[in-house]
Coordinates of C-alpha atoms in Angstrom, one line a residue:
Chain A
X77 CA 178.4 71.7 209.6
X78 CA 176.0 71.8 212.5
X79 CA 177.7 74.1 215.0
X80 CA 175.0 76.6 215.7
X81 CA 177.3 79.3 217.0
X82 CA 179.4 79.2 213.9
X83 CA 176.2 79.2 211.8
X84 CA 175.0 82.4 213.4
X85 CA 178.1 84.3 212.5
X86 CA 178.2 83.1 208.9
X87 CA 177.2 85.3 206.0
X88 CA 174.4 83.9 203.8
X89 CA 175.3 83.3 200.2
X90 CA 172.0 84.6 199.1
X91 CA 169.4 86.5 201.1
X92 CA 165.8 86.8 199.9
X93 CA 163.5 89.3 201.4
X94 CA 159.8 89.6 201.0
X95 CA 159.7 87.9 197.6
X96 CA 156.2 88.0 196.1
X97 CA 155.0 86.6 192.8
X98 CA 151.6 86.1 191.3
X99 CA 150.4 84.6 188.1
X100 CA 147.2 86.4 187.3
X101 CA 144.9 85.7 190.3
X102 CA 147.1 83.0 191.6
X103 CA 149.5 84.1 194.4
X104 CA 152.5 81.7 194.0
X105 CA 154.7 83.4 196.5
X106 CA 153.4 85.6 199.3
X107 CA 156.4 87.3 200.9
X108 CA 159.2 84.8 201.2
X109 CA 162.3 85.5 203.4
X110 CA 165.1 83.0 203.0
X111 CA 168.8 82.8 203.6
X112 CA 171.0 80.1 202.1
X113 CA 174.5 79.6 203.6
X114 CA 177.6 78.3 202.1
X115 CA 178.6 74.8 203.3
X116 CA 175.1 73.9 204.0
X117 CA 172.5 71.7 202.3
X118 CA 169.2 73.3 202.6
X119 CA 166.1 71.4 201.6
X120 CA 163.0 73.1 200.4
X121 CA 159.9 71.0 200.9
X122 CA 156.2 71.6 200.3
X123 CA 153.2 70.2 198.6
X124 CA 152.6 70.5 194.8
X125 CA 151.8 74.1 194.0
X126 CA 153.2 75.4 197.3
X127 CA 155.6 77.7 195.3
X128 CA 158.9 75.8 195.5
X129 CA 159.6 75.8 191.8
X130 CA 158.6 79.4 191.4
X131 CA 161.0 80.3 194.2
X132 CA 164.0 78.6 192.6
X133 CA 163.1 80.0 189.2
X134 CA 163.3 83.4 190.8
X135 CA 166.7 82.6 192.4
X136 CA 168.0 81.3 189.1
X137 CA 166.7 84.3 187.2
X138 CA 164.2 82.5 185.0
X139 CA 161.3 84.4 186.5
X140 CA 161.2 88.0 187.9
X141 CA 159.5 88.6 191.3
X142 CA 156.7 91.1 191.5
X143 CA 158.1 92.5 194.8
X144 CA 161.0 91.9 197.1
X145 CA 164.7 91.7 196.6
X146 CA 167.6 89.4 196.5
X147 CA 171.0 90.2 197.9
X148 CA 174.3 88.5 197.0
X149 CA 177.8 89.5 197.8
X150 CA 176.5 92.7 199.4
X151 CA 174.6 93.7 196.3
X152 CA 170.9 94.0 196.1
X153 CA 168.9 93.0 193.1
X154 CA 165.2 93.5 192.2
X155 CA 165.5 90.5 189.8
X156 CA 168.1 88.4 188.1
X157 CA 168.4 87.1 184.5
X158 CA 169.8 83.5 183.8
X159 CA 173.1 84.9 182.7
X160 CA 173.4 87.3 185.6
X161 CA 172.6 84.5 188.0
X162 CA 175.3 82.4 186.5
X163 CA 177.8 85.3 186.8
X164 CA 176.9 85.5 190.5
X165 CA 177.7 81.8 190.9
X166 CA 174.1 80.5 191.1
X167 CA 173.5 77.4 189.0
X168 CA 170.5 75.2 188.8
X169 CA 170.5 71.5 188.1
X170 CA 167.2 70.7 186.4
X171 CA 165.9 67.2 186.3
X172 CA 165.0 67.3 182.6
X173 CA 165.9 70.6 181.0
X174 CA 169.6 70.6 181.9
X175 CA 171.4 68.8 179.1
X176 CA 171.6 68.8 175.3
X177 CA 171.1 65.1 174.5
X178 CA 172.8 65.2 171.1
X179 CA 176.0 66.7 172.4
X180 CA 178.7 64.7 174.3
X181 CA 179.5 64.8 178.0
X182 CA 182.4 67.3 177.7
X183 CA 180.4 69.7 175.4
X184 CA 177.6 69.7 177.9
X185 CA 179.8 70.4 180.8
X186 CA 181.3 73.3 178.9
X187 CA 178.1 74.5 177.2
X188 CA 178.1 78.3 177.1
X189 CA 181.7 78.7 178.0
X190 CA 183.7 76.5 175.6
X191 CA 187.4 77.2 175.6
X192 CA 188.7 78.5 172.3
X193 CA 191.9 78.1 170.4
X194 CA 193.0 80.4 167.6
X195 CA 189.9 82.5 168.6
X196 CA 187.6 80.3 166.6
X197 CA 187.9 76.6 167.2
X198 CA 186.5 75.0 170.3
X199 CA 189.4 73.4 172.2
X200 CA 188.0 69.9 172.3
X201 CA 191.1 68.3 173.8
X202 CA 191.1 70.8 176.7
X203 CA 187.4 70.3 177.2
X204 CA 187.7 66.6 177.4
X205 CA 190.7 66.7 179.7
X206 CA 189.1 69.1 182.1
X207 CA 185.8 67.3 182.1
X208 CA 187.5 64.1 183.0
X209 CA 189.3 65.7 185.9
X210 CA 186.1 67.3 187.1
X211 CA 184.1 64.1 186.9
X212 CA 186.8 62.2 188.7
X213 CA 186.8 64.8 191.5
X214 CA 183.1 64.5 191.8
X215 CA 183.4 60.7 191.7
X216 CA 180.9 60.5 188.8
X217 CA 181.6 57.5 186.8
X218 CA 180.9 57.9 183.1
X219 CA 182.2 55.6 180.3
X220 CA 183.7 58.4 178.3
X221 CA 183.4 62.2 178.1
X222 CA 182.8 61.8 174.3
X223 CA 179.6 59.8 174.9
X224 CA 176.5 61.7 173.8
X225 CA 174.4 62.5 176.8
X226 CA 171.4 60.7 175.4
X227 CA 173.0 57.4 176.2
X228 CA 173.5 58.0 179.9
X229 CA 171.4 56.9 182.8
X230 CA 169.5 59.3 185.0
X231 CA 172.2 59.4 187.7
X232 CA 174.9 59.9 185.2
X233 CA 173.0 62.8 183.6
X234 CA 172.6 64.3 187.0
X235 CA 176.3 63.9 187.6
X236 CA 177.1 65.7 184.3
X237 CA 174.6 68.5 185.1
X238 CA 176.3 69.0 188.5
X239 CA 179.8 69.0 186.9
X240 CA 178.5 71.7 184.5
X241 CA 177.2 73.8 187.4
X242 CA 180.6 73.6 189.1
X243 CA 182.4 74.3 185.9
X244 CA 180.3 77.5 185.5
X245 CA 182.0 78.6 188.7
X246 CA 178.8 77.9 190.6
X247 CA 179.1 78.6 194.3
X248 CA 175.4 78.0 195.0
X249 CA 173.9 74.9 193.4
X250 CA 170.1 74.4 193.2
X251 CA 168.7 70.9 192.6
X252 CA 165.1 70.5 191.4
X253 CA 163.9 67.0 192.3
X254 CA 167.3 65.4 191.9
X255 CA 166.2 61.9 192.6
X256 CA 162.8 61.8 190.8
X257 CA 162.3 58.7 188.6
X258 CA 165.6 57.2 189.8
X259 CA 166.4 53.7 191.1
X260 CA 167.5 53.1 194.7
X261 CA 171.2 52.7 194.2
X262 CA 171.3 55.5 191.6
X263 CA 169.5 57.9 194.1
X264 CA 172.0 57.0 196.7
X265 CA 174.9 58.0 194.5
X266 CA 173.2 61.3 193.6
X267 CA 172.5 62.0 197.3
X268 CA 176.0 61.3 198.2
X269 CA 177.2 63.7 195.5
X270 CA 174.9 66.5 196.8
X271 CA 176.0 65.9 200.4
X272 CA 179.7 66.1 199.4
X273 CA 179.0 69.4 197.6
X274 CA 177.7 70.8 200.9
X275 CA 180.8 69.5 202.7
X276 CA 183.0 71.1 200.1
X277 CA 181.6 74.5 200.9
X278 CA 179.0 75.0 198.2
X279 CA 175.6 76.5 199.2
X280 CA 173.2 73.8 198.2
X281 CA 169.5 74.2 197.9
X282 CA 167.5 71.0 197.2
X283 CA 163.8 70.6 196.3
X284 CA 162.5 67.2 196.9
X285 CA 159.3 65.3 197.7
X286 CA 161.2 62.5 199.1
X287 CA 161.4 63.2 202.9
X288 CA 163.6 60.2 203.4
X289 CA 166.1 61.6 201.0
X290 CA 165.8 65.1 202.5
X291 CA 166.5 63.8 206.0
X292 CA 169.6 61.9 204.7
X293 CA 171.3 64.9 203.2
X294 CA 169.9 68.2 204.5
X295 CA 171.3 70.3 207.3
X296 CA 168.2 72.5 207.3
X297 CA 164.7 71.9 206.1
X298 CA 162.4 74.7 205.1
X299 CA 158.7 74.1 204.6
X300 CA 156.7 76.2 202.1
X301 CA 153.0 76.2 202.2
X302 CA 150.6 78.4 200.1
X303 CA 153.4 80.6 199.0
X304 CA 154.7 81.3 202.6
X305 CA 157.7 79.9 204.4
X306 CA 156.0 78.3 207.3
X307 CA 158.8 76.6 209.1
X308 CA 162.6 76.5 209.2
X309 CA 164.0 73.4 210.9
X310 CA 167.5 72.2 211.7
X311 CA 167.3 68.6 210.6
X312 CA 168.4 67.2 213.9
X313 CA 165.6 69.1 215.7
X314 CA 162.8 67.5 213.8
X315 CA 161.4 64.3 212.4
X316 CA 159.5 63.4 209.2
X317 CA 156.1 63.3 210.9
X318 CA 156.5 66.9 212.1
X319 CA 157.6 68.0 208.7
X320 CA 154.7 66.3 207.0
X321 CA 152.4 68.1 209.5
X322 CA 153.7 71.5 208.3
X323 CA 153.6 70.5 204.7
X324 CA 150.0 69.5 204.9
X325 CA 149.1 72.3 207.3
X326 CA 147.8 70.0 210.0
X327 CA 150.3 71.5 212.5
X328 CA 149.7 74.9 213.9
X329 CA 152.2 77.4 212.5
X330 CA 153.3 80.8 213.6
X331 CA 152.3 82.4 210.3
X332 CA 155.1 85.0 210.2
X333 CA 158.7 84.2 209.6
X334 CA 160.8 86.6 211.5
X335 CA 164.5 86.9 212.5
X336 CA 163.4 85.9 216.0
X337 CA 161.6 82.8 215.0
X338 CA 164.7 81.7 213.1
X339 CA 166.9 82.1 216.1
X340 CA 164.3 80.4 218.2
X341 CA 164.5 77.4 216.0
X342 CA 168.3 77.3 216.2
Chain B
X105 CA 182.1 49.0 178.1
X106 CA 180.6 51.4 175.7
X107 CA 180.7 50.3 172.1
X108 CA 182.5 53.3 170.8
X109 CA 183.2 52.0 167.3
X110 CA 179.6 51.0 166.9
X111 CA 178.6 54.5 167.9
X112 CA 181.0 56.0 165.4
X113 CA 179.7 53.7 162.6
X114 CA 176.1 54.5 163.6
X115 CA 176.8 58.2 163.3
X116 CA 178.2 58.0 159.8
X117 CA 176.0 55.1 158.7
X118 CA 173.5 57.3 156.6
X119 CA 176.4 58.9 154.8
X120 CA 178.1 55.5 154.1
X121 CA 174.8 54.2 152.7
X122 CA 174.5 57.3 150.5
X123 CA 178.1 56.7 149.1
X124 CA 177.2 53.1 148.5
X125 CA 174.1 54.0 146.6
X126 CA 176.1 56.6 144.7
X127 CA 178.7 54.0 143.7
X128 CA 176.0 51.6 142.5
X129 CA 174.5 54.4 140.4
X130 CA 177.9 55.3 139.0
X131 CA 178.7 51.7 138.1
X132 CA 175.2 51.2 136.6
X133 CA 175.3 54.4 134.5
X134 CA 178.9 53.7 133.3
X135 CA 177.8 50.4 132.0
X136 CA 174.5 51.7 130.6
X137 CA 176.0 54.7 128.7
X138 CA 179.4 55.4 127.2
X139 CA 178.9 59.1 127.8
X140 CA 178.5 58.9 131.6
X141 CA 182.0 58.2 132.8
X142 CA 183.8 61.1 131.0
X143 CA 185.4 64.2 132.5
X144 CA 183.1 66.5 130.5
X145 CA 180.0 64.8 132.0
X146 CA 181.3 64.8 135.5
X147 CA 182.3 68.4 135.2
X148 CA 178.7 69.0 134.2
X149 CA 177.4 67.2 137.3
X150 CA 179.7 69.1 139.6
X151 CA 178.9 72.4 137.9
X152 CA 175.2 71.7 138.2
X153 CA 175.4 70.4 141.8
X154 CA 177.5 73.4 143.0
X155 CA 174.4 75.6 143.2
X156 CA 172.5 73.0 145.2
X157 CA 175.4 72.4 147.5
X158 CA 175.8 76.1 148.4
X159 CA 172.2 76.6 149.1
X160 CA 171.9 73.3 151.0
X161 CA 174.9 74.2 153.3
X162 CA 173.0 77.1 154.8
X163 CA 169.9 74.9 155.0
X164 CA 171.9 72.3 157.0
X165 CA 172.6 74.9 159.7
X166 CA 168.9 75.9 159.8
X167 CA 167.6 72.4 159.9
X168 CA 170.2 71.3 162.5
X169 CA 169.0 74.1 164.7
X170 CA 165.5 72.6 164.6
X171 CA 164.1 75.1 162.0
X172 CA 163.5 75.3 158.3
X173 CA 163.8 78.1 155.7
X174 CA 161.3 78.0 152.9
X175 CA 162.3 81.4 151.6
X176 CA 165.8 80.5 150.1
X177 CA 164.6 80.1 146.5
X178 CA 162.8 83.5 146.6
X179 CA 165.8 85.0 148.4
X180 CA 168.1 83.8 145.6
X181 CA 165.9 85.5 143.1
X182 CA 165.7 88.7 145.1
X183 CA 169.4 89.0 145.7
X184 CA 170.1 88.3 142.0
X185 CA 167.7 91.1 141.1
X186 CA 169.4 93.4 143.7
X187 CA 172.8 92.7 142.1
X188 CA 171.4 93.4 138.6
X189 CA 169.8 96.7 139.7
X190 CA 172.9 97.8 141.4
X191 CA 175.0 97.1 138.3
X192 CA 172.5 98.9 136.1
X193 CA 172.7 101.9 138.3
X194 CA 176.4 102.0 137.6
X195 CA 177.9 100.4 140.7
X196 CA 180.9 98.2 140.4
X197 CA 180.6 94.4 140.1
X198 CA 182.1 93.8 143.6
X199 CA 179.9 96.3 145.3
X200 CA 176.8 95.0 143.5
X201 CA 177.6 91.4 144.6
X202 CA 178.0 92.6 148.2
X203 CA 174.7 94.5 148.0
X204 CA 173.0 91.3 146.8
X205 CA 174.6 89.2 149.6
X206 CA 173.5 91.9 152.1
X207 CA 170.0 91.7 150.8
X208 CA 170.0 87.9 151.4
X209 CA 171.5 88.3 154.8
X210 CA 169.0 90.9 155.7
X211 CA 166.0 88.7 154.8
X212 CA 167.6 85.8 156.7
X213 CA 168.2 87.9 159.8
X214 CA 164.7 89.2 159.7
X215 CA 163.4 85.6 159.4
X216 CA 165.5 84.7 162.4
X217 CA 164.5 87.7 164.4
X218 CA 160.8 87.1 164.0
X219 CA 161.1 83.4 164.6
X220 CA 163.2 83.9 167.8
X221 CA 161.7 87.0 169.3
X222 CA 158.1 86.3 168.7
X223 CA 158.5 82.5 169.0
X224 CA 156.6 81.8 165.8
X225 CA 156.9 78.5 163.9
X226 CA 159.8 78.9 161.3
X227 CA 157.7 77.2 158.7
X228 CA 155.1 80.0 158.8
X229 CA 157.5 82.9 159.0
X230 CA 159.7 81.7 156.2
X231 CA 156.6 80.8 154.1
X232 CA 155.7 84.5 154.5
X233 CA 159.1 85.6 153.5
X234 CA 159.1 83.3 150.5
X235 CA 156.1 85.2 149.2
X236 CA 157.5 88.6 150.3
X237 CA 160.9 88.2 148.7
X238 CA 159.4 86.9 145.5
X239 CA 157.0 89.8 145.5
X240 CA 159.8 92.3 146.0
X241 CA 161.8 90.7 143.2
X242 CA 158.8 91.1 140.9
X243 CA 158.1 94.6 142.0
X244 CA 161.7 95.8 141.5
X245 CA 162.0 94.3 138.0
X246 CA 158.4 95.0 137.1
X247 CA 158.2 91.3 136.2
X248 CA 160.7 91.7 133.3
X249 CA 164.1 89.9 133.6
X250 CA 167.2 92.1 133.6
X251 CA 170.0 90.9 131.4
X252 CA 173.4 91.8 130.0
X253 CA 176.1 92.1 132.7
X254 CA 179.8 92.9 132.7
X255 CA 182.2 89.9 132.0
X256 CA 183.5 90.2 135.6
X257 CA 180.0 89.3 136.8
X258 CA 179.2 86.5 134.5
X259 CA 182.6 85.0 135.3
X260 CA 181.0 83.8 138.6
X261 CA 178.6 81.6 136.6
X262 CA 180.5 80.6 133.5
X263 CA 184.1 81.5 134.0
X264 CA 187.0 79.0 134.0
X265 CA 189.7 78.3 136.5
X266 CA 191.8 75.6 134.9
X267 CA 189.5 72.6 134.4
X268 CA 187.1 73.9 137.0
X269 CA 184.8 76.8 137.3
X270 CA 184.0 79.4 140.0
X271 CA 180.7 77.8 141.2
X272 CA 182.5 74.5 141.9
X273 CA 185.3 76.2 143.7
X274 CA 182.9 78.4 145.6
X275 CA 180.9 75.3 146.6
X276 CA 184.0 73.4 147.7
X277 CA 185.3 76.4 149.7
X278 CA 181.9 76.9 151.4
X279 CA 181.6 73.2 152.2
X280 CA 185.0 73.1 153.9
X281 CA 184.1 76.3 155.8
X282 CA 180.7 75.0 156.8
X283 CA 182.2 71.8 158.1
X284 CA 184.7 73.6 160.2
X285 CA 182.1 76.0 161.5
X286 CA 179.4 73.4 162.3
X287 CA 181.7 70.8 163.9
X288 CA 184.4 72.9 165.5
X289 CA 183.2 76.4 166.3
X290 CA 181.1 77.7 169.2
X291 CA 178.5 78.8 166.7
X292 CA 178.3 75.3 165.3
X293 CA 177.9 73.8 168.8
X294 CA 175.2 76.2 169.6
X295 CA 173.4 75.6 166.3
X296 CA 173.2 71.9 167.1
X297 CA 172.3 72.6 170.8
X298 CA 169.5 74.9 169.6
X299 CA 168.0 71.9 167.8
X300 CA 168.7 69.5 170.6
X301 CA 167.6 71.5 173.6
X302 CA 167.0 75.2 173.3
X303 CA 166.0 75.6 176.9
X304 CA 169.2 74.0 178.2
X305 CA 171.2 76.4 176.0
X306 CA 169.2 79.4 177.3
X307 CA 169.7 78.3 180.9
X308 CA 173.5 78.1 180.3
X309 CA 173.3 81.8 179.7
X310 CA 173.8 81.7 176.0
X311 CA 171.8 84.3 174.0
X312 CA 169.6 82.0 171.9
X313 CA 168.1 85.0 170.0
X314 CA 171.5 86.0 168.8
X315 CA 172.5 82.5 167.6
X316 CA 169.1 81.8 166.0
X317 CA 169.3 85.1 164.1
X318 CA 172.8 84.2 163.0
X319 CA 171.7 80.8 161.7
X320 CA 169.0 82.3 159.5
X321 CA 171.3 85.1 158.5
X322 CA 173.9 82.5 157.3
X323 CA 171.1 80.7 155.4
X324 CA 170.1 84.0 153.7
X325 CA 173.7 84.6 152.7
X326 CA 174.1 81.2 151.1
X327 CA 170.8 81.7 149.3
X328 CA 172.1 85.0 148.0
X329 CA 175.3 83.2 146.8
X330 CA 173.0 80.8 145.0
X331 CA 171.3 83.8 143.5
X332 CA 174.7 85.1 142.3
X333 CA 175.5 81.8 140.6
X334 CA 172.1 81.5 138.9
X335 CA 172.1 85.2 137.7
X336 CA 175.7 85.1 136.5
X337 CA 175.3 81.7 134.8
X338 CA 172.2 82.8 132.8
X339 CA 173.5 86.4 132.4
X340 CA 170.0 87.3 133.5
X341 CA 168.3 88.4 136.7
X342 CA 165.0 86.6 136.6
X343 CA 162.5 87.4 139.3
X344 CA 161.2 83.9 139.0
X345 CA 164.6 82.3 139.3
X346 CA 165.2 79.7 142.0
X347 CA 161.7 78.4 141.8
X348 CA 161.3 75.4 144.2
X349 CA 165.0 75.6 145.1
X350 CA 164.0 75.6 148.8
X351 CA 162.5 72.1 148.3
X352 CA 165.6 70.8 146.6
X353 CA 167.8 72.2 149.4
X354 CA 165.6 70.7 152.1
X355 CA 165.5 67.4 150.3
X356 CA 169.3 67.2 150.0
X357 CA 169.8 68.1 153.7
X358 CA 167.3 65.5 154.9
X359 CA 168.7 62.9 152.5
X360 CA 172.2 63.6 153.9
X361 CA 171.2 62.5 157.3
X362 CA 170.5 65.8 159.1
X363 CA 167.6 65.4 161.5
X364 CA 164.5 67.4 160.6
X365 CA 163.9 67.5 164.4
X366 CA 167.2 69.3 164.8
X367 CA 170.1 68.4 167.0
X368 CA 172.0 66.6 164.4
X369 CA 173.6 67.9 161.3
X370 CA 176.1 66.6 158.7
X371 CA 177.8 68.8 156.2
X372 CA 179.4 65.7 154.6
X373 CA 176.0 64.2 154.3
X374 CA 174.6 67.3 152.6
X375 CA 177.5 67.3 150.2
X376 CA 177.1 63.7 149.3
X377 CA 173.3 64.0 149.0
X378 CA 173.7 66.9 146.6
X379 CA 176.1 65.0 144.4
X380 CA 173.9 61.9 144.5
X381 CA 170.9 64.0 143.4
X382 CA 173.1 65.6 140.7
X383 CA 174.3 62.2 139.4
X384 CA 170.7 61.0 139.4
X385 CA 169.4 63.9 137.4
X386 CA 172.3 63.6 135.0
X387 CA 171.9 59.8 134.7
X388 CA 168.2 60.2 133.9
X389 CA 169.0 62.7 131.2
X390 CA 171.7 60.5 129.7
X391 CA 169.3 57.5 129.7
X392 CA 166.7 59.8 128.0
X393 CA 164.1 59.3 130.7
X394 CA 161.5 62.1 130.4
X395 CA 161.8 65.0 132.9
X396 CA 158.4 64.2 134.4
X397 CA 159.7 60.9 135.6
X398 CA 162.7 62.6 137.1
X399 CA 160.4 64.5 139.4
X400 CA 158.6 61.3 140.3
X401 CA 161.8 59.4 141.0
X402 CA 163.4 62.1 143.1
X403 CA 160.3 62.3 145.2
X404 CA 160.3 58.6 145.7
X405 CA 164.0 58.5 146.7
X406 CA 163.5 61.3 149.3
X407 CA 160.5 59.6 150.8
X408 CA 162.4 56.3 151.0
X409 CA 165.3 58.0 152.7
X410 CA 163.2 59.8 155.2
X411 CA 161.2 56.7 156.1
X412 CA 164.4 54.7 156.4
X413 CA 166.1 57.3 158.7
X414 CA 163.0 57.5 160.9
X415 CA 162.7 53.7 161.3
X416 CA 166.4 53.5 162.0
X417 CA 166.4 56.2 164.7
X418 CA 163.5 54.5 166.5
X419 CA 165.1 51.1 166.3
X420 CA 168.3 52.7 167.6
X421 CA 166.6 54.1 170.6
X422 CA 164.7 50.9 171.4
X423 CA 167.6 48.5 170.7
X424 CA 171.2 49.2 171.3
X425 CA 170.9 51.8 174.0
X426 CA 168.0 50.2 175.8
X427 CA 170.1 48.8 178.6
X428 CA 171.7 52.2 179.3
X429 CA 168.5 54.1 179.1
X430 CA 166.4 51.8 181.2
X431 CA 167.0 53.9 184.3
X432 CA 167.0 57.2 182.5
X433 CA 164.3 59.8 183.0

């Protein structure tokens, strides 16, 4: 989706306004305004400590912001909790903390919302069947849904984590460093999966250090620096050198992020 | 192609090994003594093991969830004392038993709440409650055992149901229930997930506080059931009952193949381990080996089992799954 006119009319899935967060004396986020749209892969880039992780933790309800608000579906929230975020369709695919190693693939996909039969027993058959369908739809290849997750490769684990997010009725999916510590072909598969989620109409937010990957999948690239959103690019209007310039701060930046500057960049 | 059968075998390997060891012991003891392989003797073993089984079942849940409960022995004594005091004050047997179970559940839930809400190491919290519950039992009784209960109460320890007795049936019932709950219910899934990756469970929107508290509550109730059996069997509520029972429970659970790190629990393993330890104790008595050596031997067996399990799990990670893990995080 790169039709700018269409983009302008669309309603953002989540709208963040003036989000601020400090840890003691350290200001992690200093007034972030950000919109994430359905059907769009948005990449959030920035140096270590720029505030990317803090921001996605706020969106997924793990952290509470000191100031600012989040609006979703016309409702405005001061902060979210993990379960509230899930109810609102936001799910986060964490690189390491996502899965319970000792449980099998199907149990992980259904973790937290296992179907029951006779009001007590977990409906294992249904879990297995639906997990298989879901994984097939996402084109994630896994030997068996009854394999404990600890025996899977990084890419397969990522696939299971994505399947779980979608199974949680996620409409917005956040990826934290999805390709870190992954091989080349494995990364390619994960990137393909992320891209296809965007095409299927999910709102996708990706954090990555790998600009090559970011340019492969993202429709929009936002640069965070020192807790501020310093630049919001359409991918086709920029190049990696320019983005690096904004990440490191060697490029001049406007400082303020306003509605006008967004439209200017579109 | 994933070696599914190998995985299945690998999963139940510790239990298979325990059964094998048990068989070897049974054969050896049958040959060594004419008294061993008799119904009366086996009835004895089952009767004796039932207390350990019930207490170890609750402990299996706690250890699977990555915790430990050192207070179960003291809780057994406390709930026995509560039952006795309730009966002395004129309450019915059923009500008194319920009061005792509630006392155990309350201590367990408090354990769980402190561990979960304040994020304190379960070892320390339950160590505190071990002393606290024991202290309460001593205070309530003034240090003097309470004895002489109605027949309806002592039936729970020394009654007869055909060739069996209530503790055995209670243990069997609890074991089936525990296996169903741990392996097939949501609560069981979350118990294992708590031990495997608490943070992942939290981020799936599950209230980990609730489930942690429930795990310890369950363990408190099984400890109280143990207290019921001890008190009913001896017809005495002894404030020092259940001494070191926490260690026996933990030993049986670990011997049964439940991981001390959490994330893996086996009710069948716990059951087999309790029976194995029961047969061992019985065999040592039959062979007239002094009690001091029993302690020594049981300690050695537990250490061997734990070392064996540890070495095996490391080898497992380094060996069979290496190929699949090589690209993993």
